[in-house]
Coordinates of C-alpha atoms and ligand atoms in Angstrom, one line a residue:
X1 CA 1.4 14.5 -3.0
X2 CA 0.0 11.0 -2.6
X3 CA 1.0 9.5 0.7
X4 CA 4.1 7.5 -0.1
X5 CA 4.6 8.5 -3.7
X6 CA 5.7 11.7 -5.5
X7 CA 3.9 11.5 -8.8
X8 CA 5.1 14.9 -9.8
X9 CA 1.8 16.0 -11.1
X10 CA 0.1 17.2 -8.0
X11 CA -3.2 15.6 -8.9
X12 CA -4.7 13.7 -11.7
X13 CA -5.5 16.1 -14.6
X14 CA -8.5 14.4 -16.0
X15 CA -11.8 15.6 -14.5
X16 CA -14.2 12.8 -15.5
X17 CA -14.1 9.6 -13.5
X18 CA -14.9 6.5 -15.7
X19 CA -17.7 4.2 -14.6
X20 CA -16.7 1.8 -11.9
X21 CA -17.6 -1.9 -12.2
X22 CA -17.7 -4.3 -9.3
X23 CA -14.6 -6.2 -8.3
X24 CA -14.6 -10.0 -8.7
X25 CA -14.3 -12.1 -5.6
X26 CA -11.8 -14.9 -5.5
X27 CA -12.9 -16.6 -2.3
X28 CA -13.9 -19.8 -4.2
X29 CA -10.3 -20.2 -5.4
X30 CA -8.8 -20.3 -1.9
X31 CA -6.8 -23.6 -1.5
X32 CA -6.3 -24.0 -5.2
X33 CA -3.0 -22.3 -5.9
X34 CA -2.9 -22.9 -9.7
X35 CA -6.3 -21.4 -10.1
X36 CA -5.3 -18.5 -7.9
X37 CA -2.2 -17.9 -10.0
X38 CA -4.2 -17.9 -13.2
X39 CA -6.7 -15.4 -11.7
X40 CA -3.7 -13.2 -10.6
X41 CA -2.3 -13.1 -14.1
X42 CA -5.7 -12.6 -15.7
X43 CA -7.3 -10.1 -13.4
X44 CA -4.3 -8.5 -11.7
X45 CA -5.7 -8.9 -8.2
X46 CA -7.3 -11.2 -5.7
X47 CA -10.2 -9.8 -3.7
X48 CA -11.4 -11.9 -0.8
X49 CA -14.6 -10.9 0.9
X50 CA -14.9 -11.4 4.7
X51 CA -11.8 -13.5 5.3
X52 CA -10.0 -11.5 8.0
X53 CA -10.9 -12.1 11.6
X54 CA -13.2 -9.4 12.8
X55 CA -11.6 -9.2 16.2
X56 CA -8.1 -8.6 14.7
X57 CA -9.3 -6.0 12.3
X58 CA -11.3 -4.3 15.1
X59 CA -8.2 -4.1 17.3
X60 CA -6.3 -2.5 14.4
X61 CA -9.1 -0.1 13.7
X62 CA -9.2 0.8 17.4
X63 CA -5.6 2.1 17.1
X64 CA -6.9 4.5 14.4
X65 CA -10.0 5.5 16.4
X66 CA -7.8 6.3 19.4
X67 CA -5.5 8.5 17.3
X68 CA -8.5 10.3 15.7
X69 CA -9.9 11.0 19.1
X70 CA -6.5 12.2 20.3
X71 CA -6.4 14.5 17.2
X72 CA -9.8 15.8 18.2
X73 CA -11.3 15.3 14.7
X74 CA -14.0 12.8 15.7
X75 CA -16.3 13.0 18.7
X76 CA -15.5 10.3 21.3
X77 CA -17.2 7.1 20.3
X78 CA -17.3 5.4 23.6
X79 CA -18.9 1.9 23.2
X80 CA -20.5 2.7 19.8
X81 CA -19.6 0.4 16.9
X82 CA -17.0 1.8 14.5
X83 CA -17.2 -0.8 11.7
X84 CA -19.2 1.7 9.5
X85 CA -16.4 4.2 10.2
X86 CA -16.7 7.4 12.2
X87 CA -17.9 10.9 11.3
X88 CA -15.5 13.8 10.9
X89 CA -16.6 16.5 13.4
X90 CA -15.4 19.4 11.3
X91 CA -12.5 20.5 13.5
X92 CA -9.6 22.2 11.5
X93 CA -7.2 19.7 9.9
X94 CA -4.4 22.2 9.8
X95 CA -2.3 20.1 12.2
X96 CA -3.7 16.8 11.0
X97 CA -0.9 14.2 10.3
X98 CA -2.0 13.1 6.8
X99 CA 0.6 10.3 6.7
X100 CA -0.4 9.1 10.2
X101 CA 3.1 9.3 11.6
X102 CA 1.8 8.8 15.2
X103 CA 0.4 5.4 14.1
X104 CA 3.3 4.6 11.9
X105 CA 5.7 5.1 14.8
X106 CA 3.9 2.4 16.8
X107 CA 3.9 -0.1 13.9
X108 CA 0.6 -1.7 14.8
X109 CA 1.0 -3.9 11.7
X110 CA 3.3 -6.1 13.7
X111 CA 0.7 -7.3 16.2
X112 CA -1.9 -7.4 13.5
X113 CA 0.0 -9.9 11.3
X114 CA 0.9 -11.9 14.4
X115 CA -2.7 -12.5 15.3
X116 CA -3.2 -16.3 14.7
X117 CA -6.2 -16.1 12.4
X118 CA -4.5 -13.4 10.2
X119 CA -1.3 -15.5 10.0
X120 CA -3.3 -18.6 9.3
X121 CA -5.2 -16.9 6.4
X122 CA -2.1 -15.7 4.6
X123 CA -0.2 -19.0 5.3
X124 CA -3.1 -20.9 3.7
X125 CA -3.2 -18.4 0.8
X126 CA 0.5 -18.7 0.0
X127 CA 1.0 -22.3 1.0
X128 CA 3.8 -21.1 3.2
X129 CA 4.5 -18.5 5.9
X130 CA 4.0 -14.9 4.7
X131 CA 6.8 -12.4 4.7
X132 CA 5.6 -8.9 5.5
X133 CA 7.7 -6.2 3.8
X134 CA 7.6 -3.4 6.3
X135 CA 6.2 -0.9 3.8
X136 CA 3.0 0.2 5.3
X137 CA 0.7 3.2 4.9
X138 CA -1.9 3.8 7.6
X139 CA -4.7 5.9 5.9
X140 CA -7.3 7.8 7.9
X141 CA -8.5 10.0 5.1
X142 CA -10.9 12.8 6.0
X143 CA -13.5 14.1 3.7
X144 CA -12.1 15.8 0.6
X145 CA -12.1 19.5 1.1
X146 CA -12.3 20.4 -2.6
X147 CA -15.2 18.6 -4.4
X148 CA -14.2 20.1 -7.7
X149 CA -11.0 18.1 -8.1
X150 CA -10.7 14.7 -9.8
X151 CA -11.8 11.7 -7.8
X152 CA -8.5 10.0 -8.6
X153 CA -5.8 10.7 -6.1
X154 CA -3.2 9.6 -8.7
X155 CA -3.3 6.6 -11.0
X156 CA -0.1 4.5 -10.6
X157 CA 1.5 1.1 -10.6
X158 CA 3.6 0.1 -7.6
X159 CA 6.0 -1.9 -9.6
X160 CA 8.1 1.0 -11.0
X161 CA 8.6 2.3 -7.5
X162 CA 10.1 -0.9 -6.1
X163 CA 11.7 -2.7 -9.0
X164 CA 13.2 -6.1 -7.9
X165 CA 10.9 -6.7 -4.9
X166 CA 8.2 -9.1 -6.1
X167 CA 5.8 -8.4 -3.3
X168 CA 2.0 -8.2 -3.6
X169 CA 0.2 -5.1 -2.5
X170 CA -2.1 -6.0 0.4
X171 CA -4.8 -3.3 0.9
X172 CA -7.0 -3.8 3.9
X173 CA -10.2 -1.8 4.6
X174 CA -10.7 -1.4 8.4
X175 CA -14.3 -0.1 8.2
X176 CA -16.9 0.1 5.5
X177 CA -15.7 2.1 2.5
X178 CA -18.7 2.8 0.2
X179 CA -18.7 4.8 -3.1
X180 CA -18.8 8.1 -1.2
X181 CA -15.9 7.2 1.1
X182 CA -14.0 6.2 -2.0
X183 CA -11.3 3.7 -1.2
X184 CA -9.4 2.0 -3.9
X185 CA -10.2 1.6 -7.6
X186 CA -8.1 -0.5 -10.0
X187 CA -8.0 -1.4 -13.7
X188 CA -8.8 -5.1 -14.1
X189 CA -6.7 -7.2 -16.5
X190 CA -3.7 -5.0 -17.1
X191 CA -0.9 -7.2 -15.8
X192 CA 1.7 -6.8 -18.5
X193 CA 5.0 -6.0 -16.8
X194 CA 5.5 -2.5 -18.3
X195 CA 5.8 0.9 -16.7
X196 CA 2.7 2.8 -17.8
X197 CA 3.9 6.1 -16.2
X198 CA 5.0 8.9 -18.5
X199 CA 8.4 10.1 -17.4
X200 CA 9.3 13.7 -16.8
X201 CA 13.0 14.4 -15.9
X202 CA 13.4 10.7 -15.1
X203 CA 10.6 10.6 -12.6
X204 CA 7.3 8.9 -13.0
X205 CA 4.2 11.1 -13.4
X206 CA 0.6 10.0 -12.9
X207 CA -0.7 7.6 -15.5
X208 CA -3.2 9.5 -17.7
X209 CA -6.7 8.1 -17.2
X210 CA -7.3 8.2 -20.9
X211 CA -4.4 5.9 -21.6
X212 CA -6.3 3.1 -19.8
X213 CA -9.4 1.2 -20.9
X214 CA -12.4 3.2 -19.6
X215 CA -14.5 0.0 -19.1
X216 CA -12.1 -1.9 -16.9
X217 CA -12.2 0.2 -13.7
X218 CA -13.4 -1.8 -10.6
X219 CA -14.1 -1.1 -7.0
X220 CA -16.7 -2.3 -4.5
X221 CA -18.2 -1.3 -1.2
X222 CA -15.4 -2.6 1.1
X223 CA -16.1 -4.0 4.5
X224 CA -13.9 -4.7 7.5
X225 CA -12.8 -8.3 7.0
X226 CA -12.2 -7.9 3.2
X227 CA -8.7 -7.9 1.7
X228 CA -7.5 -6.8 -1.7
X229 CA -4.2 -8.1 -3.0
X230 CA -2.9 -6.4 -6.1
X231 CA -0.3 -7.2 -8.8
X232 CA 2.6 -4.8 -9.0
X233 CA 1.6 -3.9 -12.5
X234 CA -2.1 -3.2 -11.9
X235 CA -2.9 0.5 -12.4
X236 CA -4.8 1.8 -9.4
X237 CA -5.7 4.9 -7.4
X238 CA -7.2 6.0 -4.2
X239 CA -10.6 7.7 -4.7
X240 CA -11.3 10.9 -2.9
X241 CA -13.6 10.8 0.1
X242 CA -16.8 12.6 -0.6
X243 CA -18.6 11.4 2.6
X244 CA -18.7 12.9 6.0
X245 CA -16.7 10.0 7.5
X246 CA -13.1 9.0 7.7
X247 CA -11.7 6.4 5.3
X248 CA -9.8 3.9 7.3
X249 CA -7.4 1.5 5.6
X250 CA -4.0 0.0 5.8
X251 CA -1.9 -0.9 2.8
X252 CA 0.9 -3.3 3.3
X253 CA 3.2 -5.4 1.1
X254 CA 3.4 -9.2 1.4
X255 CA 5.0 -12.2 -0.2
X256 CA 5.7 -15.9 0.4
X257 CA 8.8 -16.7 2.5
X258 CA 10.4 -18.5 -0.5
X259 CA 9.7 -15.8 -3.1
X260 CA 12.9 -13.8 -3.1
X261 CA 12.3 -11.7 0.0
X262 CA 14.4 -8.5 0.4
X263 CA 16.6 -7.9 3.5
X264 CA 15.1 -5.8 6.2
X265 CA 17.7 -4.5 8.6
X266 CA 19.6 -1.7 10.2
X267 CA 21.9 0.5 8.1
X268 CA 25.5 0.6 9.1
X269 CA 27.0 2.5 6.1
X270 CA 26.1 3.6 2.6
X271 CA 27.6 5.5 -0.3
X272 CA 27.3 5.4 -4.0
X273 CA 29.3 2.2 -4.3
X274 CA 28.2 0.0 -1.4
X275 CA 25.7 -0.6 1.4
X276 CA 26.4 -2.3 4.7
X277 CA 23.5 -3.5 6.9
X278 CA 22.8 -5.8 9.8
X279 CA 20.0 -8.2 8.8
X280 CA 19.1 -11.7 9.8
X281 CA 21.7 -11.4 12.6
X282 CA 24.7 -10.7 10.5
X283 CA 26.6 -7.9 8.7
X284 CA 26.0 -7.9 5.0
X285 CA 27.8 -5.8 2.4
X286 CA 26.3 -5.3 -1.1
X287 CA 27.6 -3.5 -4.1
X288 CA 25.7 -0.5 -5.5
X289 CA 25.9 0.7 -9.1
X290 CA 24.2 3.4 -11.2
X291 CA 21.3 1.1 -11.8
X292 CA 20.6 0.4 -8.1
X293 CA 17.3 2.1 -7.3
X294 CA 18.3 3.9 -4.1
X295 CA 15.1 5.8 -3.3
X296 CA 13.9 8.3 -0.8
X297 CA 10.6 8.3 1.1
X298 CA 8.6 9.5 -1.9
X299 CA 10.1 7.3 -4.5
X300 CA 12.7 9.6 -6.0
X301 CA 15.9 7.9 -7.2
X302 CA 19.0 9.2 -5.3
X303 CA 22.5 9.4 -6.7
X304 CA 26.0 10.4 -5.5
X305 CA 26.1 12.5 -2.3
X306 CA 22.4 12.6 -2.0
X307 CA 22.5 9.0 -0.9
X308 CA 24.5 9.8 2.2
X309 CA 22.5 12.9 2.9
X310 CA 19.2 11.0 3.0
X311 CA 20.3 7.7 4.6
X312 CA 21.7 7.8 8.2
X313 CA 23.4 4.9 10.0
X314 CA 21.1 3.1 12.4
X315 CA 17.9 3.6 10.4
X316 CA 15.8 0.7 9.1
X317 CA 16.3 -0.1 5.4
X318 CA 14.8 -2.6 3.0
X319 CA 17.4 -3.9 0.5
X320 CA 16.6 -6.2 -2.5
X321 CA 19.5 -7.9 -4.0
X322 CA 20.7 -10.1 -6.9
X323 CA 23.9 -12.0 -5.9
X324 CA 26.1 -9.4 -4.2
X325 CA 24.5 -6.4 -5.9
X326 CA 21.8 -4.4 -4.3
X327 CA 18.9 -3.7 -6.8
X328 CA 16.8 -1.5 -4.5
X329 CA 17.5 0.4 -1.3
X330 CA 14.5 2.0 0.3
X331 CA 13.2 3.3 3.6
X332 CA 10.2 1.5 5.1
X333 CA 7.8 4.5 5.2
Ligands
AKG401 O1 -5.3 3.5 -0.4 C1 -4.9 4.3 -1.3 O2 -5.4 5.4 -1.4 C2 -3.9 3.9 -2.3 C3 -3.2 2.6 -1.9 C4 -2.2 2.2 -2.9 O3 -1.8 2.9 -3.8 C5 -1.5 0.9 -2.6 O4 -1.9 0.3 -1.6 O5 -0.5 0.6 -3.3
FE2_402 FE1 -0.2 1.9 -4.9

C-alpha cells in the first residue's frame, strides 16, 4: 500500500529500474507565465531549485525531527544540523506510523504556507494567491527493509484519483534526498490527459514500467529549498530508500485562486443522491450521481450505503463541483 493510494498490486512487479536522467530546472522561467505554461505542457513538471525559504523549510523539518525523536527511531539530534537528513538508529519500526498520523493531526502545512516568503513564492509563480487543497502526505520514510524488491513504490498518475480537481502536485523535499534515499522519480514529457493505469475490477492498478518510455525517467539529488510541481497526468513514483537515513518530504496540492478550486468544508449530510456541507461560511447542497467520484481515503470509489458508512457528519471534506453537481467528494488524508 502506497501512502494515500491503493494501487491494488501491492508493489511494482518489474524488478529492473530504468536509468534515471536529471530533472530540468525551470528557475529561469519564473515571472514568465506563458513560458512556464509551455514548459508545463511539454515537460509535465516544474522543478525549481533553492527557491523556498530555508528558515520556513527548516521549521517544517523540525516538526518531523521532533516526531522521529518521540518515536525513538533517531538518536536525539540536539543542535546538529538536519538538512542532510537524520540517521535511522535501527529501533524496531513495528509501531512506526508510516502515514505520519501524529504529524497529519497537527497540520503543520498551514503555518508553512502562511510563512511570508513561501506565500510570496507561490503568489509570484501563479500570478495570484495560491489555494492549498488540504490533501497532504507527510513522508518520513525509513530505510527499505527488503532490498530485493523493486525500487518503484508504485508508478501512478494523480489525475485519475481526483478527476475534476485541476490542482498541481507540489512535492517538497525537507532535507537532502540523494539517489540512495530515493525520493521521487517521474516520466518527463507524458502530459496527455489519459489514464495510463490498467483497470482491475474498476480500480486502478500500478502503471507497468514497461508501458512507459525507458529513457524519460528523471530525478535529481533534492535539497531543502527545492520544490517540484507535477502535472496531474505525469507518471511518477516514490523510489525506495536504500540509505541509512530517513527520507523527509511533504507532498501537497496547490492551484491558483481563480483556477476552479474545490470546496473545502465540514460535512453535514451525505447519501448516494446529495451532499450537504458548510464551506465558505454557508450551507451548500450539491447533487450526486453515479458518475460522482465519491472516494475513500485510499482512492476507492464508493457507492450506495458504503458512502454513509465511510463519511460521518462533522468531518472535513473536499468537494469539486460543476454547477450544482458534485464531481468529486474526498477526505483530506
Ligand atoms: O513522495 C512519494 O513517494 C510519492 C509522492 C506522490 O506520489 C505525489 O506527491 O503525488
Ligand atoms: Fe502521486
